[in-house]
Short mmCIF file of C-alpha atoms and ligand atoms in Angstrom, two decimals:
data_model
loop_
_atom_site.label_atom_id
_atom_site.label_comp_id
_atom_site.label_asym_id
_atom_site.label_seq_id
_atom_site.Cartn_x
_atom_site.Cartn_y
_atom_site.Cartn_z
CA MET N 1 68.79 -46.39 124.63
CA LYS N 2 65.21 -45.13 124.27
CA ASN N 3 63.61 -45.96 120.89
CA LYS N 4 66.73 -47.85 119.83
CA THR N 5 64.85 -50.41 117.74
CA TYR N 6 62.55 -47.88 116.13
CA LYS N 7 65.60 -45.80 115.20
CA TYR N 8 67.22 -48.91 113.73
CA LEU N 9 64.09 -49.51 111.65
CA LEU N 10 64.11 -45.95 110.32
CA GLU N 11 67.81 -46.26 109.53
CA SER N 12 67.21 -49.57 107.74
CA ILE N 13 64.82 -47.92 105.26
CA LYS N 14 66.93 -44.88 104.40
CA ASP N 15 67.95 -46.14 100.96
CA ASN N 16 65.66 -49.10 100.30
CA PRO N 17 62.73 -50.90 101.93
CA SER N 18 63.36 -53.51 104.55
CA TYR N 19 62.43 -57.17 104.82
CA PHE N 20 60.88 -58.81 107.92
CA CYS N 21 60.44 -62.54 108.47
CA LEU N 22 57.66 -63.65 110.79
CA ILE N 23 57.94 -66.68 113.06
CA ASP N 24 54.84 -68.06 114.75
CA PRO N 25 55.89 -70.03 117.86
CA ASP N 26 52.61 -71.94 117.69
CA LYS N 27 53.80 -73.52 114.47
CA VAL N 28 57.42 -74.43 115.29
CA GLU N 29 59.38 -75.89 118.19
CA VAL N 30 61.85 -73.67 120.05
CA ASN N 31 64.93 -75.11 118.35
CA GLN N 32 63.27 -74.76 114.93
CA ALA N 33 62.41 -71.14 115.69
CA GLN N 34 66.08 -70.48 116.43
CA GLU N 35 67.17 -72.35 113.31
CA LEU N 36 64.69 -70.40 111.17
CA ALA N 37 65.74 -67.05 112.63
CA CYS N 38 69.42 -67.77 111.88
CA LEU N 39 68.55 -68.83 108.35
CA TYR N 40 66.53 -65.64 107.82
CA GLU N 41 69.34 -63.45 109.13
CA GLU N 42 72.01 -65.21 107.05
CA ASN N 43 69.92 -64.74 103.92
CA GLY N 44 69.22 -61.05 104.23
CA ALA N 45 66.26 -60.46 106.57
CA ASP N 46 66.49 -57.15 108.43
CA CYS N 47 64.37 -58.14 111.39
CA ILE N 48 62.53 -61.08 112.95
CA LEU N 49 58.91 -60.62 113.94
CA ILE N 50 57.66 -63.17 116.41
CA GLY N 51 54.01 -63.81 117.22
CA GLY N 52 50.68 -64.92 115.83
CA SER N 53 46.95 -64.74 116.47
CA MET N 54 46.97 -67.06 119.46
CA MET N 55 49.33 -68.53 122.00
CA LEU N 56 48.61 -72.22 122.06
CA ASN N 57 51.70 -73.25 124.05
CA ASP N 58 54.35 -71.79 126.37
CA ARG N 59 57.16 -71.68 123.80
CA PHE N 60 56.94 -67.95 123.10
CA CYS N 61 59.39 -66.55 125.70
CA GLU N 62 61.80 -69.44 125.36
CA ALA N 63 61.85 -69.11 121.58
CA ILE N 64 62.75 -65.40 121.86
CA LYS N 65 65.51 -66.15 124.38
CA GLU N 66 67.02 -68.80 122.08
CA ILE N 67 66.78 -66.63 118.97
CA LYS N 68 68.51 -63.75 120.76
CA ILE N 69 71.46 -66.00 121.66
CA LYS N 70 72.31 -66.46 117.98
CA CYS N 71 70.80 -63.56 116.02
CA THR N 72 72.04 -60.00 115.80
CA ILE N 73 69.11 -58.47 113.89
CA PRO N 74 66.26 -57.14 116.06
CA VAL N 75 63.59 -59.50 117.33
CA ILE N 76 60.29 -57.67 117.56
CA ILE N 77 57.13 -59.02 119.13
CA PHE N 78 54.03 -59.07 116.93
CA PRO N 79 51.36 -59.68 119.56
CA GLY N 80 48.13 -61.56 119.02
CA ILE N 81 46.94 -60.87 122.55
CA PHE N 82 48.06 -58.90 125.59
CA ASN N 83 50.39 -61.48 127.11
CA PHE N 84 52.82 -61.66 124.18
CA VAL N 85 55.51 -59.90 126.22
CA SER N 86 59.11 -60.93 126.88
CA PRO N 87 62.00 -58.92 128.36
CA ASP N 88 64.38 -60.62 125.91
CA ALA N 89 62.83 -59.10 122.77
CA ASP N 90 64.18 -55.84 121.35
CA ALA N 91 60.78 -54.22 121.03
CA LEU N 92 57.07 -54.84 120.70
CA LEU N 93 54.74 -53.57 117.99
CA LEU N 94 52.01 -52.23 120.26
CA LEU N 95 49.14 -52.86 117.89
CA ASN N 96 46.09 -50.68 117.89
CA MET N 97 43.62 -52.13 115.41
CA VAL N 98 42.39 -48.78 114.17
CA SER N 99 40.26 -50.39 111.45
CA SER N 100 38.17 -52.11 114.14
CA ARG N 101 35.37 -50.76 116.28
CA ASN N 102 35.82 -53.43 118.93
CA PRO N 103 37.11 -51.89 122.21
CA GLN N 104 38.89 -55.14 123.01
CA VAL N 105 41.49 -54.51 120.28
CA LEU N 106 41.33 -50.72 120.45
CA ILE N 107 42.22 -50.32 124.14
CA ASN N 108 41.56 -53.36 126.32
CA GLU N 109 44.42 -55.58 125.14
CA GLN N 110 46.83 -52.64 125.44
CA VAL N 111 45.71 -51.89 129.02
CA ARG N 112 46.22 -55.54 129.96
CA SER N 113 49.68 -55.54 128.33
CA ALA N 114 50.81 -52.31 130.00
CA PRO N 115 51.92 -53.73 133.39
CA LEU N 116 53.71 -56.60 131.64
CA ILE N 117 55.52 -54.21 129.29
CA TYR N 118 56.42 -51.96 132.24
CA LYS N 119 57.88 -54.88 134.16
CA ALA N 120 59.79 -56.14 131.10
CA LYS N 121 61.11 -52.60 130.36
CA LEU N 122 60.31 -53.29 126.73
CA GLU N 123 60.48 -50.69 123.94
CA THR N 124 57.07 -50.25 122.33
CA ILE N 125 56.42 -49.14 118.77
CA PRO N 126 52.85 -47.78 118.59
CA THR N 127 51.47 -49.39 115.43
CA ALA N 128 48.21 -48.65 113.64
CA TYR N 129 47.07 -52.10 112.58
CA MET N 130 44.65 -52.05 109.66
CA LEU N 131 42.94 -55.15 108.45
CA ILE N 132 42.28 -55.21 104.71
CA GLU N 133 39.76 -57.48 102.99
CA SER N 134 41.66 -60.33 101.36
CA GLY N 135 39.30 -62.89 99.85
CA CYS N 136 38.54 -65.09 102.85
CA MET N 137 38.12 -64.62 106.57
CA SER N 138 41.51 -64.41 108.29
CA SER N 139 42.31 -65.62 111.82
CA VAL N 140 42.84 -62.05 112.92
CA GLN N 141 39.46 -61.00 111.56
CA TYR N 142 37.72 -63.85 113.33
CA MET N 143 39.60 -63.42 116.61
CA SER N 144 39.17 -59.65 116.74
CA HIS N 145 35.50 -59.55 115.68
CA SER N 146 36.42 -56.81 113.24
CA LEU N 147 35.35 -55.94 109.74
CA PRO N 148 38.24 -55.51 107.31
CA ILE N 149 38.49 -52.39 105.15
CA PRO N 150 37.06 -53.23 101.69
CA ARG N 151 39.93 -53.70 99.24
CA LYS N 152 38.55 -51.22 96.72
CA LYS N 153 38.03 -48.50 99.33
CA ALA N 154 41.45 -46.88 99.47
CA ASP N 155 39.82 -43.68 100.74
CA ILE N 156 38.75 -45.50 103.92
CA ALA N 157 42.29 -46.82 104.40
CA ILE N 158 43.67 -43.29 103.92
CA VAL N 159 41.51 -41.69 106.61
CA HIS N 160 42.30 -44.44 109.12
CA ALA N 161 46.03 -44.06 108.42
CA LEU N 162 45.80 -40.28 108.74
CA ALA N 163 43.92 -40.56 112.04
CA ALA N 164 46.62 -42.93 113.30
CA GLN N 165 49.34 -40.49 112.33
CA TYR N 166 47.53 -37.59 114.01
CA LEU N 167 47.20 -39.72 117.14
CA GLY N 168 50.98 -40.07 117.21
CA MET N 169 51.38 -43.66 116.05
CA LYS N 170 54.79 -44.51 114.65
CA ILE N 171 53.97 -47.08 111.95
CA VAL N 172 50.96 -48.19 109.89
CA TYR N 173 50.60 -51.94 109.28
CA LEU N 174 48.40 -52.84 106.29
CA GLU N 175 47.46 -56.44 107.00
CA ALA N 176 45.71 -58.86 104.62
CA GLY N 177 45.94 -61.65 107.24
CA SER N 178 48.21 -64.63 107.51
CA GLY N 179 47.90 -66.92 104.48
CA ALA N 180 45.57 -64.44 102.75
CA GLU N 181 44.30 -65.33 99.28
CA LYS N 182 44.79 -61.76 98.07
CA GLN N 183 47.46 -59.36 99.29
CA VAL N 184 46.90 -55.72 100.20
CA PRO N 185 46.20 -53.98 96.84
CA SER N 186 49.18 -52.01 95.51
CA GLU N 187 46.89 -49.12 94.64
CA MET N 188 45.78 -48.85 98.26
CA ILE N 189 49.42 -48.90 99.45
CA MET N 190 50.25 -46.16 96.94
CA LYS N 191 47.37 -43.95 98.04
CA VAL N 192 48.05 -44.38 101.76
CA ARG N 193 51.74 -43.67 101.10
CA GLU N 194 50.86 -40.39 99.37
CA HIS N 195 48.94 -39.18 102.41
CA ILE N 196 51.05 -40.08 105.45
CA ASP N 197 54.56 -39.38 106.71
CA ILE N 198 55.12 -42.45 108.84
CA PRO N 199 56.44 -45.82 107.63
CA ILE N 200 54.17 -48.56 106.30
CA ILE N 201 54.43 -52.30 106.93
CA VAL N 202 52.65 -54.58 104.44
CA GLY N 203 52.00 -58.27 105.02
CA GLY N 204 49.63 -61.15 104.45
CA GLY N 205 49.61 -63.64 101.59
CA ILE N 206 52.91 -62.54 100.02
CA ARG N 207 54.22 -65.72 98.40
CA LYS N 208 56.52 -64.55 95.62
CA PRO N 209 59.53 -62.21 95.59
CA GLU N 210 57.99 -60.33 92.61
CA CYS N 211 54.93 -59.63 94.71
CA ALA N 212 57.10 -58.37 97.60
CA GLU N 213 58.89 -56.09 95.15
CA GLU N 214 55.59 -54.78 93.75
CA LYS N 215 54.35 -53.89 97.25
CA ALA N 216 57.69 -52.23 98.06
CA ARG N 217 57.53 -50.21 94.81
CA ALA N 218 53.99 -49.14 95.69
CA GLY N 219 55.34 -47.56 98.89
CA ALA N 220 55.65 -50.24 101.57
CA ASP N 221 58.69 -49.57 103.76
CA PHE N 222 58.67 -53.01 105.37
CA ILE N 223 57.52 -56.24 103.76
CA VAL N 224 56.55 -59.18 105.96
CA THR N 225 56.44 -62.81 104.97
CA GLY N 226 55.50 -65.65 107.30
CA THR N 227 53.54 -68.60 105.93
CA VAL N 228 55.50 -69.00 102.70
CA LEU N 229 58.73 -69.56 104.65
CA GLU N 230 57.42 -72.09 107.08
CA ASP N 231 59.15 -74.80 105.07
CA LEU N 232 62.61 -74.07 106.42
CA LYS N 233 64.41 -75.98 103.70
CA ASN N 234 64.33 -73.10 101.27
CA PRO N 235 67.01 -70.52 102.17
CA CYS N 236 67.18 -69.43 98.49
CA LEU N 237 63.64 -68.11 98.71
CA VAL N 238 64.52 -65.95 101.72
CA LYS N 239 67.46 -64.53 99.78
CA GLU N 240 65.25 -63.86 96.76
CA PHE N 241 62.69 -62.04 98.92
CA ALA N 242 65.41 -59.97 100.59
CA GLN N 243 66.98 -59.04 97.25
CA ALA N 244 63.63 -58.20 95.66
CA VAL N 245 62.79 -55.82 98.52
CA HIS N 246 66.28 -54.33 98.85
CA ASN N 247 66.53 -53.69 95.10
CA VAL N 248 63.79 -51.08 95.29
CA LYS N 249 65.34 -47.63 95.56
CA ARG N 250 63.64 -45.04 97.72
CA ASN N 251 63.21 -41.34 96.98
CA THR N 252 65.07 -39.12 99.38
CA ASP N 253 61.76 -37.34 100.17
CA ASP N 254 60.43 -40.65 101.52
CA ARG N 255 62.80 -40.46 104.48
CA TYR N 256 61.33 -40.11 107.93
CA SER N 257 62.83 -38.16 110.81
C1 1GP A 301 50.56 -62.03 109.02
O1 1GP A 301 51.33 -60.23 107.71
C2 1GP A 301 51.70 -61.42 108.29
O2 1GP A 301 50.18 -61.28 110.10
C3 1GP A 301 52.31 -62.42 107.33
O3 1GP A 301 51.36 -63.07 106.55
O4 1GP A 301 51.84 -65.48 106.89
O5 1GP A 301 50.58 -64.72 104.87
O6 1GP A 301 53.01 -64.25 105.08
P1 1GP A 301 51.73 -64.45 105.79
#
């Protein structure tokens, strides 16, 4: 069914925000990726994101295949570069780094991905990816040669998010960068939320359930954690994150069609 995963995501945020766990196949073996995904699902994650800034090995497609054997929640690709494509995933966040002025991440990567996506018959979710200043240089900032939006300049974030919405993008991703020192400011999330009618993903540097809850209360529809869960021996933490995010009640006017 067309847009099946996107519809699932919208459905998942009808009453409360949703919780995504990110797996970077560069950091774990295939069997560990599967083990992690099962643990995330069992403890309340709504979706698995899979990807990272680079692709240092050939585990990516195999990891997705193995995760899909055991998990029922959607597995969505979070691409670092154009060749993060697999027919086994449920969808791909087709990132357009709207905060950048580098044509490589504005159009070139997407053009290079297009024939791979076509061949894989993969659902794409056009995503406005906005890099937010977070205390130190992130991998994504370095790799994309892009300036982040200054953390105190919510007005700049607002106009980028509005432009993305007017261009027809389906989601805005406010990204502080993996392992960020400082997360996306709640005030910025709140202000962007007030101006746009499409869902917002927030990630980067979220290490505590209380922080996830704060970002969800500020208006994030989807909270992403990656680095903090890389120690797979802590299922309780996953549960705490999921509960913290799911406990936030949404206004009925926040629903998207
Ligand atoms: C990175 O937003 C994600 O792209 C998650 O960041 O690894 O810091 O949780 P962390």
